[in-house]
PDB file of N, CA and C in Angstrom:
ATOM      1  N   UNK A1075    -180.486-199.575 -32.548  1.00 82.00           N
ATOM      2  CA  UNK A1075    -180.112-200.903 -33.210  1.00 82.00           C
ATOM      3  C   UNK A1075    -181.127-201.386 -33.923  1.00 82.00           C
ATOM      4  N   UNK A1076    -182.395-201.345 -33.382  1.00 85.00           N
ATOM      5  CA  UNK A1076    -183.523-201.788 -33.975  1.00 85.00           C
ATOM      6  C   UNK A1076    -183.771-201.149 -35.180  1.00 85.00           C
ATOM      7  N   UNK A1077    -183.816-199.861 -35.363  1.00 86.00           N
ATOM      8  CA  UNK A1077    -184.075-199.109 -36.536  1.00 86.00           C
ATOM      9  C   UNK A1077    -182.961-199.320 -37.618  1.00 86.00           C
ATOM     10  N   UNK A1078    -181.628-199.576 -37.003  1.00 89.00           N
ATOM     11  CA  UNK A1078    -180.566-199.736 -38.121  1.00 89.00           C
ATOM     12  C   UNK A1078    -180.796-201.196 -38.745  1.00 89.00           C
ATOM     13  N   UNK A1079    -181.158-202.117 -38.081  1.00 93.00           N
ATOM     14  CA  UNK A1079    -181.399-203.488 -38.421  1.00 93.00           C
ATOM     15  C   UNK A1079    -182.668-203.298 -39.357  1.00 93.00           C
ATOM     16  N   UNK A1080    -183.625-202.771 -39.132  1.00 93.00           N
ATOM     17  CA  UNK A1080    -184.885-202.458 -40.084  1.00 93.00           C
ATOM     18  C   UNK A1080    -184.419-201.750 -41.223  1.00 93.00           C
ATOM     19  N   UNK A1081    -183.584-200.701 -41.300  1.00 92.00           N
ATOM     20  CA  UNK A1081    -183.050-200.098 -42.446  1.00 92.00           C
ATOM     21  C   UNK A1081    -182.264-201.091 -43.365  1.00 92.00           C
ATOM     22  N   UNK A1082    -181.712-202.184 -42.957  1.00 95.00           N
ATOM     23  CA  UNK A1082    -181.083-203.183 -43.625  1.00 95.00           C
ATOM     24  C   UNK A1082    -181.930-204.147 -44.035  1.00 95.00           C
ATOM     25  N   UNK A1083    -183.228-204.060 -43.907  1.00 96.00           N
ATOM     26  CA  UNK A1083    -184.107-205.111 -44.309  1.00 96.00           C
ATOM     27  C   UNK A1083    -184.304-206.357 -43.399  1.00 96.00           C
ATOM     28  N   UNK A1084    -184.008-206.093 -42.108  1.00 95.00           N
ATOM     29  CA  UNK A1084    -184.052-207.193 -41.137  1.00 95.00           C
ATOM     30  C   UNK A1084    -185.324-207.107 -40.366  1.00 95.00           C
ATOM     31  N   UNK A1085    -186.204-208.232 -40.208  1.00 95.00           N
ATOM     32  CA  UNK A1085    -187.337-207.946 -39.363  1.00 95.00           C
ATOM     33  C   UNK A1085    -186.547-208.219 -38.173  1.00 95.00           C
ATOM     34  N   UNK A1086    -187.258-207.373 -37.087  1.00 93.00           N
ATOM     35  CA  UNK A1086    -186.783-207.412 -35.714  1.00 93.00           C
ATOM     36  C   UNK A1086    -187.691-208.208 -34.820  1.00 93.00           C
ATOM     37  N   UNK A1087    -187.091-208.684 -33.642  1.00 93.00           N
ATOM     38  CA  UNK A1087    -188.051-209.080 -32.627  1.00 93.00           C
ATOM     39  C   UNK A1087    -187.468-208.315 -31.450  1.00 93.00           C
ATOM     40  N   UNK A1088    -188.535-207.608 -30.880  1.00 90.00           N
ATOM     41  CA  UNK A1088    -188.351-206.774 -29.696  1.00 90.00           C
ATOM     42  C   UNK A1088    -189.196-207.134 -28.536  1.00 90.00           C
ATOM     43  N   UNK A1089    -188.760-206.943 -27.262  1.00 87.00           N
ATOM     44  CA  UNK A1089    -189.510-207.188 -26.146  1.00 87.00           C
ATOM     45  C   UNK A1089    -190.367-206.102 -25.736  1.00 87.00           C
ATOM     46  N   UNK A1090    -191.496-206.286 -25.100  1.00 80.00           N
ATOM     47  CA  UNK A1090    -192.437-205.190 -24.673  1.00 80.00           C
ATOM     48  C   UNK A1090    -192.021-204.567 -23.262  1.00 80.00           C
ATOM     49  N   UNK A1091    -190.956-204.815 -22.908  1.00 77.00           N
ATOM     50  CA  UNK A1091    -190.398-204.263 -21.667  1.00 77.00           C
ATOM     51  C   UNK A1091    -189.022-203.670 -21.838  1.00 77.00           C
ATOM     52  N   UNK A1092    -188.907-202.253 -21.442  1.00 65.00           N
ATOM     53  CA  UNK A1092    -187.599-201.612 -21.318  1.00 65.00           C
ATOM     54  C   UNK A1092    -187.046-201.308 -22.569  1.00 65.00           C
ATOM     55  N   UNK A1093    -187.321-201.563 -23.864  1.00 58.00           N
ATOM     56  CA  UNK A1093    -186.681-201.169 -24.999  1.00 58.00           C
ATOM     57  C   UNK A1093    -187.598-200.433 -26.159  1.00 58.00           C
ATOM     58  N   UNK A1094    -186.950-199.760 -26.783  1.00 57.00           N
ATOM     59  CA  UNK A1094    -187.799-198.952 -27.776  1.00 57.00           C
ATOM     60  C   UNK A1094    -188.618-197.842 -27.275  1.00 57.00           C
ATOM     61  N   UNK A1095    -188.424-196.580 -27.939  1.00 49.00           N
ATOM     62  CA  UNK A1095    -189.434-195.674 -27.572  1.00 49.00           C
ATOM     63  C   UNK A1095    -190.569-195.372 -28.526  1.00 49.00           C
ATOM     64  N   UNK A1096    -190.773-196.261 -29.374  1.00 60.00           N
ATOM     65  CA  UNK A1096    -191.644-196.090 -30.359  1.00 60.00           C
ATOM     66  C   UNK A1096    -192.514-197.517 -30.464  1.00 60.00           C
ATOM     67  N   UNK A1097    -193.609-197.538 -31.243  1.00 78.00           N
ATOM     68  CA  UNK A1097    -194.285-198.782 -31.464  1.00 78.00           C
ATOM     69  C   UNK A1097    -193.791-199.319 -32.762  1.00 78.00           C
ATOM     70  N   UNK A1098    -193.538-200.552 -32.908  1.00 86.00           N
ATOM     71  CA  UNK A1098    -193.058-201.244 -34.153  1.00 86.00           C
ATOM     72  C   UNK A1098    -194.334-201.777 -34.828  1.00 86.00           C
ATOM     73  N   UNK A1099    -194.317-201.498 -36.276  1.00 90.00           N
ATOM     74  CA  UNK A1099    -195.443-202.088 -36.988  1.00 90.00           C
ATOM     75  C   UNK A1099    -195.393-203.683 -36.961  1.00 90.00           C
ATOM     76  N   UNK A1100    -196.519-204.417 -36.796  1.00 92.00           N
ATOM     77  CA  UNK A1100    -196.482-205.794 -36.923  1.00 92.00           C
ATOM     78  C   UNK A1100    -196.256-206.515 -38.124  1.00 92.00           C
ATOM     79  N   UNK A1101    -196.168-205.694 -39.167  1.00 96.00           N
ATOM     80  CA  UNK A1101    -195.782-206.290 -40.440  1.00 96.00           C
ATOM     81  C   UNK A1101    -194.350-206.110 -40.653  1.00 96.00           C
ATOM     82  N   UNK A1102    -193.610-205.623 -39.723  1.00 95.00           N
ATOM     83  CA  UNK A1102    -192.158-205.476 -39.890  1.00 95.00           C
ATOM     84  C   UNK A1102    -191.448-205.900 -38.692  1.00 95.00           C
ATOM     85  N   UNK A1103    -192.127-206.293 -37.623  1.00 94.00           N
ATOM     86  CA  UNK A1103    -191.437-206.601 -36.456  1.00 94.00           C
ATOM     87  C   UNK A1103    -192.311-207.317 -35.506  1.00 94.00           C
ATOM     88  N   UNK A1104    -191.544-208.322 -34.748  1.00 93.00           N
ATOM     89  CA  UNK A1104    -192.468-208.936 -33.588  1.00 93.00           C
ATOM     90  C   UNK A1104    -192.295-208.310 -32.364  1.00 93.00           C
ATOM     91  N   UNK A1105    -193.267-207.872 -31.480  1.00 90.00           N
ATOM     92  CA  UNK A1105    -192.967-207.404 -30.291  1.00 90.00           C
ATOM     93  C   UNK A1105    -193.590-208.412 -29.209  1.00 90.00           C
ATOM     94  N   UNK A1106    -192.763-208.920 -28.394  1.00 90.00           N
ATOM     95  CA  UNK A1106    -193.131-210.168 -27.572  1.00 90.00           C
ATOM     96  C   UNK A1106    -192.628-209.899 -26.105  1.00 90.00           C
ATOM     97  N   UNK A1107    -192.993-210.725 -25.244  1.00 89.00           N
ATOM     98  CA  UNK A1107    -192.494-210.796 -24.045  1.00 89.00           C
ATOM     99  C   UNK A1107    -191.109-211.139 -23.993  1.00 89.00           C
ATOM    100  N   UNK A1108    -190.354-211.045 -22.931  1.00 89.00           N
ATOM    101  CA  UNK A1108    -188.939-211.306 -22.815  1.00 89.00           C
ATOM    102  C   UNK A1108    -188.770-212.812 -22.444  1.00 89.00           C
ATOM    103  N   UNK A1109    -189.891-213.630 -22.666  1.00 94.00           N
ATOM    104  CA  UNK A1109    -189.656-214.947 -22.163  1.00 94.00           C
ATOM    105  C   UNK A1109    -188.907-215.643 -23.399  1.00 94.00           C
ATOM    106  N   UNK A1110    -187.836-216.442 -23.058  1.00 96.00           N
ATOM    107  CA  UNK A1110    -187.136-217.203 -23.998  1.00 96.00           C
ATOM    108  C   UNK A1110    -187.954-217.936 -24.954  1.00 96.00           C
ATOM    109  N   UNK A1111    -189.015-218.666 -24.541  1.00 97.00           N
ATOM    110  CA  UNK A1111    -189.813-219.511 -25.317  1.00 97.00           C
ATOM    111  C   UNK A1111    -190.471-218.545 -26.411  1.00 97.00           C
ATOM    112  N   UNK A1112    -191.015-217.370 -26.148  1.00 96.00           N
ATOM    113  CA  UNK A1112    -191.785-216.507 -26.977  1.00 96.00           C
ATOM    114  C   UNK A1112    -190.695-216.017 -28.040  1.00 96.00           C
ATOM    115  N   UNK A1113    -189.415-215.646 -27.661  1.00 95.00           N
ATOM    116  CA  UNK A1113    -188.476-215.179 -28.617  1.00 95.00           C
ATOM    117  C   UNK A1113    -188.168-216.197 -29.587  1.00 95.00           C
ATOM    118  N   UNK A1114    -187.854-217.400 -29.011  1.00 97.00           N
ATOM    119  CA  UNK A1114    -187.481-218.613 -29.880  1.00 97.00           C
ATOM    120  C   UNK A1114    -188.511-218.888 -30.802  1.00 97.00           C
ATOM    121  N   UNK A1115    -189.982-218.839 -30.411  1.00 97.00           N
ATOM    122  CA  UNK A1115    -191.050-218.969 -31.248  1.00 97.00           C
ATOM    123  C   UNK A1115    -190.909-218.026 -32.572  1.00 97.00           C
ATOM    124  N   UNK A1116    -190.700-216.707 -32.201  1.00 97.00           N
ATOM    125  CA  UNK A1116    -190.693-215.680 -33.273  1.00 97.00           C
ATOM    126  C   UNK A1116    -189.541-216.140 -34.198  1.00 97.00           C
ATOM    127  N   UNK A1117    -188.317-216.521 -33.624  1.00 97.00           N
ATOM    128  CA  UNK A1117    -187.229-216.809 -34.456  1.00 97.00           C
ATOM    129  C   UNK A1117    -187.512-217.908 -35.480  1.00 97.00           C
ATOM    130  N   UNK A1118    -188.225-218.988 -34.908  1.00 98.00           N
ATOM    131  CA  UNK A1118    -188.633-220.073 -35.694  1.00 98.00           C
ATOM    132  C   UNK A1118    -189.736-219.794 -36.761  1.00 98.00           C
ATOM    133  N   UNK A1119    -190.654-218.869 -36.449  1.00 97.00           N
ATOM    134  CA  UNK A1119    -191.533-218.269 -37.444  1.00 97.00           C
ATOM    135  C   UNK A1119    -190.667-217.793 -38.615  1.00 97.00           C
ATOM    136  N   UNK A1120    -189.824-216.860 -38.357  1.00 97.00           N
ATOM    137  CA  UNK A1120    -188.979-216.363 -39.497  1.00 97.00           C
ATOM    138  C   UNK A1120    -188.328-217.353 -40.256  1.00 97.00           C
ATOM    139  N   UNK A1121    -187.466-218.350 -39.430  1.00 97.00           N
ATOM    140  CA  UNK A1121    -186.795-219.370 -40.088  1.00 97.00           C
ATOM    141  C   UNK A1121    -187.598-220.277 -41.016  1.00 97.00           C
ATOM    142  N   UNK A1122    -188.958-220.612 -40.565  1.00 98.00           N
ATOM    143  CA  UNK A1122    -189.704-221.559 -41.115  1.00 98.00           C
ATOM    144  C   UNK A1122    -190.371-221.020 -42.282  1.00 98.00           C
ATOM    145  N   UNK A1123    -190.384-219.711 -42.511  1.00 97.00           N
ATOM    146  CA  UNK A1123    -191.337-218.922 -43.693  1.00 97.00           C
ATOM    147  C   UNK A1123    -190.373-218.038 -44.170  1.00 97.00           C
ATOM    148  N   UNK A1124    -189.559-218.377 -45.398  1.00 96.00           N
ATOM    149  CA  UNK A1124    -188.870-217.406 -46.085  1.00 96.00           C
ATOM    150  C   UNK A1124    -189.702-216.116 -46.560  1.00 96.00           C
ATOM    151  N   UNK A1125    -190.882-216.559 -46.918  1.00 98.00           N
ATOM    152  CA  UNK A1125    -191.788-215.512 -47.494  1.00 98.00           C
ATOM    153  C   UNK A1125    -192.239-214.489 -46.343  1.00 98.00           C
ATOM    154  N   UNK A1126    -192.422-214.967 -45.165  1.00 98.00           N
ATOM    155  CA  UNK A1126    -192.720-214.104 -44.143  1.00 98.00           C
ATOM    156  C   UNK A1126    -191.526-213.138 -43.927  1.00 98.00           C
ATOM    157  N   UNK A1127    -190.336-213.728 -43.644  1.00 97.00           N
ATOM    158  CA  UNK A1127    -189.032-213.172 -43.633  1.00 97.00           C
ATOM    159  C   UNK A1127    -188.933-211.890 -44.555  1.00 97.00           C
ATOM    160  N   UNK A1128    -189.114-212.383 -45.766  1.00 97.00           N
ATOM    161  CA  UNK A1128    -188.788-211.366 -46.837  1.00 97.00           C
ATOM    162  C   UNK A1128    -189.847-210.205 -46.785  1.00 97.00           C
ATOM    163  N   UNK A1129    -191.115-210.603 -46.510  1.00 98.00           N
ATOM    164  CA  UNK A1129    -192.165-209.462 -46.533  1.00 98.00           C
ATOM    165  C   UNK A1129    -191.917-208.694 -45.332  1.00 98.00           C
ATOM    166  N   UNK A1130    -191.641-209.205 -44.149  1.00 98.00           N
ATOM    167  CA  UNK A1130    -191.468-208.351 -42.891  1.00 98.00           C
ATOM    168  C   UNK A1130    -190.148-207.343 -43.266  1.00 98.00           C
ATOM    169  N   UNK A1131    -189.065-207.934 -43.931  1.00 97.00           N
ATOM    170  CA  UNK A1131    -187.792-207.189 -44.172  1.00 97.00           C
ATOM    171  C   UNK A1131    -188.121-206.039 -44.899  1.00 97.00           C
ATOM    172  N   UNK A1132    -189.006-206.325 -46.087  1.00 98.00           N
ATOM    173  CA  UNK A1132    -189.342-205.225 -47.041  1.00 98.00           C
ATOM    174  C   UNK A1132    -190.035-204.163 -46.251  1.00 98.00           C
ATOM    175  N   UNK A1133    -191.103-204.486 -45.486  1.00 97.00           N
ATOM    176  CA  UNK A1133    -191.774-203.561 -44.585  1.00 97.00           C
ATOM    177  C   UNK A1133    -190.858-202.937 -43.555  1.00 97.00           C
ATOM    178  N   UNK A1134    -190.013-203.486 -43.090  1.00 95.00           N
ATOM    179  CA  UNK A1134    -188.953-203.010 -42.118  1.00 95.00           C
ATOM    180  C   UNK A1134    -188.169-201.823 -42.952  1.00 95.00           C
ATOM    181  N   UNK A1135    -187.849-201.966 -44.098  1.00 96.00           N
ATOM    182  CA  UNK A1135    -187.005-200.900 -44.756  1.00 96.00           C
ATOM    183  C   UNK A1135    -188.045-199.661 -44.875  1.00 96.00           C
ATOM    184  N   UNK A1136    -189.341-199.994 -45.283  1.00 95.00           N
ATOM    185  CA  UNK A1136    -190.172-198.808 -45.491  1.00 95.00           C
ATOM    186  C   UNK A1136    -190.391-198.067 -44.096  1.00 95.00           C
ATOM    187  N   UNK A1137    -190.571-198.800 -43.206  1.00 92.00           N
ATOM    188  CA  UNK A1137    -190.718-198.150 -41.748  1.00 92.00           C
ATOM    189  C   UNK A1137    -189.578-197.363 -41.443  1.00 92.00           C
ATOM    190  N   UNK A1138    -188.359-197.868 -41.738  1.00 91.00           N
ATOM    191  CA  UNK A1138    -187.063-197.093 -41.314  1.00 91.00           C
ATOM    192  C   UNK A1138    -186.917-195.825 -42.160  1.00 91.00           C
ATOM    193  N   UNK A1139    -187.281-195.994 -43.334  1.00 91.00           N
ATOM    194  CA  UNK A1139    -187.137-194.821 -44.197  1.00 91.00           C
ATOM    195  C   UNK A1139    -188.156-193.888 -43.921  1.00 91.00           C
ATOM    196  N   UNK A1140    -189.405-194.144 -43.423  1.00 89.00           N
ATOM    197  CA  UNK A1140    -190.452-193.206 -43.146  1.00 89.00           C
ATOM    198  C   UNK A1140    -190.156-192.521 -41.856  1.00 89.00           C
ATOM    199  N   UNK A1141    -189.741-193.405 -40.789  1.00 83.00           N
ATOM    200  CA  UNK A1141    -189.535-192.679 -39.435  1.00 83.00           C
ATOM    201  C   UNK A1141    -188.198-192.671 -38.888  1.00 83.00           C
ATOM    202  N   UNK A1142    -187.262-193.125 -39.728  1.00 78.00           N
ATOM    203  CA  UNK A1142    -185.893-192.951 -39.198  1.00 78.00           C
ATOM    204  C   UNK A1142    -185.362-191.717 -38.963  1.00 78.00           C
ATOM    205  N   UNK A1143    -185.525-190.689 -39.804  1.00 81.00           N
ATOM    206  CA  UNK A1143    -185.097-189.294 -39.578  1.00 81.00           C
ATOM    207  C   UNK A1143    -185.720-188.603 -38.414  1.00 81.00           C
ATOM    208  N   UNK A1144    -187.079-188.763 -38.160  1.00 81.00           N
ATOM    209  CA  UNK A1144    -187.641-188.231 -36.971  1.00 81.00           C
ATOM    210  C   UNK A1144    -187.234-188.741 -35.574  1.00 81.00           C
ATOM    211  N   UNK A1145    -186.997-190.294 -35.654  1.00 76.00           N
ATOM    212  CA  UNK A1145    -186.550-190.863 -34.483  1.00 76.00           C
ATOM    213  C   UNK A1145    -184.977-190.454 -34.171  1.00 76.00           C
ATOM    214  N   UNK A1146    -184.275-190.391 -35.215  1.00 76.00           N
ATOM    215  CA  UNK A1146    -182.808-190.041 -35.098  1.00 76.00           C
ATOM    216  C   UNK A1146    -182.956-188.517 -34.370  1.00 76.00           C
ATOM    217  N   UNK A1147    -183.767-187.773 -34.724  1.00 82.00           N
ATOM    218  CA  UNK A1147    -183.927-186.337 -34.141  1.00 82.00           C
ATOM    219  C   UNK A1147    -184.026-186.493 -32.639  1.00 82.00           C
ATOM    220  N   UNK A1148    -185.106-187.310 -32.414  1.00 79.00           N
ATOM    221  CA  UNK A1148    -185.524-187.444 -30.926  1.00 79.00           C
ATOM    222  C   UNK A1148    -184.312-187.968 -30.159  1.00 79.00           C
ATOM    223  N   UNK A1149    -183.678-189.056 -30.608  1.00 76.00           N
ATOM    224  CA  UNK A1149    -182.518-189.564 -29.884  1.00 76.00           C
ATOM    225  C   UNK A1149    -181.491-188.510 -29.731  1.00 76.00           C
ATOM    226  N   UNK A1150    -181.107-187.677 -30.849  1.00 82.00           N
ATOM    227  CA  UNK A1150    -180.053-186.812 -30.791  1.00 82.00           C
ATOM    228  C   UNK A1150    -180.356-185.636 -29.719  1.00 82.00           C
ATOM    229  N   UNK A1151    -181.652-185.063 -29.860  1.00 86.00           N
ATOM    230  CA  UNK A1151    -182.010-184.098 -28.831  1.00 86.00           C
ATOM    231  C   UNK A1151    -181.916-184.686 -27.397  1.00 86.00           C
ATOM    232  N   UNK A1152    -182.281-185.837 -27.213  1.00 83.00           N
ATOM    233  CA  UNK A1152    -182.111-186.453 -25.781  1.00 83.00           C
ATOM    234  C   UNK A1152    -180.840-186.469 -25.379  1.00 83.00           C
ATOM    235  N   UNK A1153    -179.843-186.995 -26.150  1.00 84.00           N
ATOM    236  CA  UNK A1153    -178.475-186.982 -25.825  1.00 84.00           C
ATOM    237  C   UNK A1153    -177.914-185.494 -25.568  1.00 84.00           C
ATOM    238  N   UNK A1154    -178.311-184.512 -26.522  1.00 88.00           N
ATOM    239  CA  UNK A1154    -177.948-183.228 -26.317  1.00 88.00           C
ATOM    240  C   UNK A1154    -178.334-182.739 -24.876  1.00 88.00           C
ATOM    241  N   UNK A1155    -179.476-182.999 -24.439  1.00 86.00           N
ATOM    242  CA  UNK A1155    -180.095-182.508 -23.164  1.00 86.00           C
ATOM    243  C   UNK A1155    -179.314-183.174 -21.905  1.00 86.00           C
ATOM    244  N   UNK A1156    -178.725-184.318 -22.143  1.00 82.00           N
ATOM    245  CA  UNK A1156    -178.004-184.986 -21.059  1.00 82.00           C
ATOM    246  C   UNK A1156    -176.706-184.439 -21.056  1.00 82.00           C
TER     247      UNK A1156
END
């Protein structure tokens, strides 16, 4: 879901516990604790700065294009093993 959002140009907010098997770039995503106040803060950062949101969105697309195929392969191979 994170990679799909990034491929659409959406900056993502991910928690540092239990999700994602890869490191997200700070210029395209926020990685934060699962604390509601932290997540709210990152949402507010994006809402208050259209320039930040656009820049992160553009970088998110670049990340998804570069790493999407290899991540998809890892995910597919994992499912096939199960």
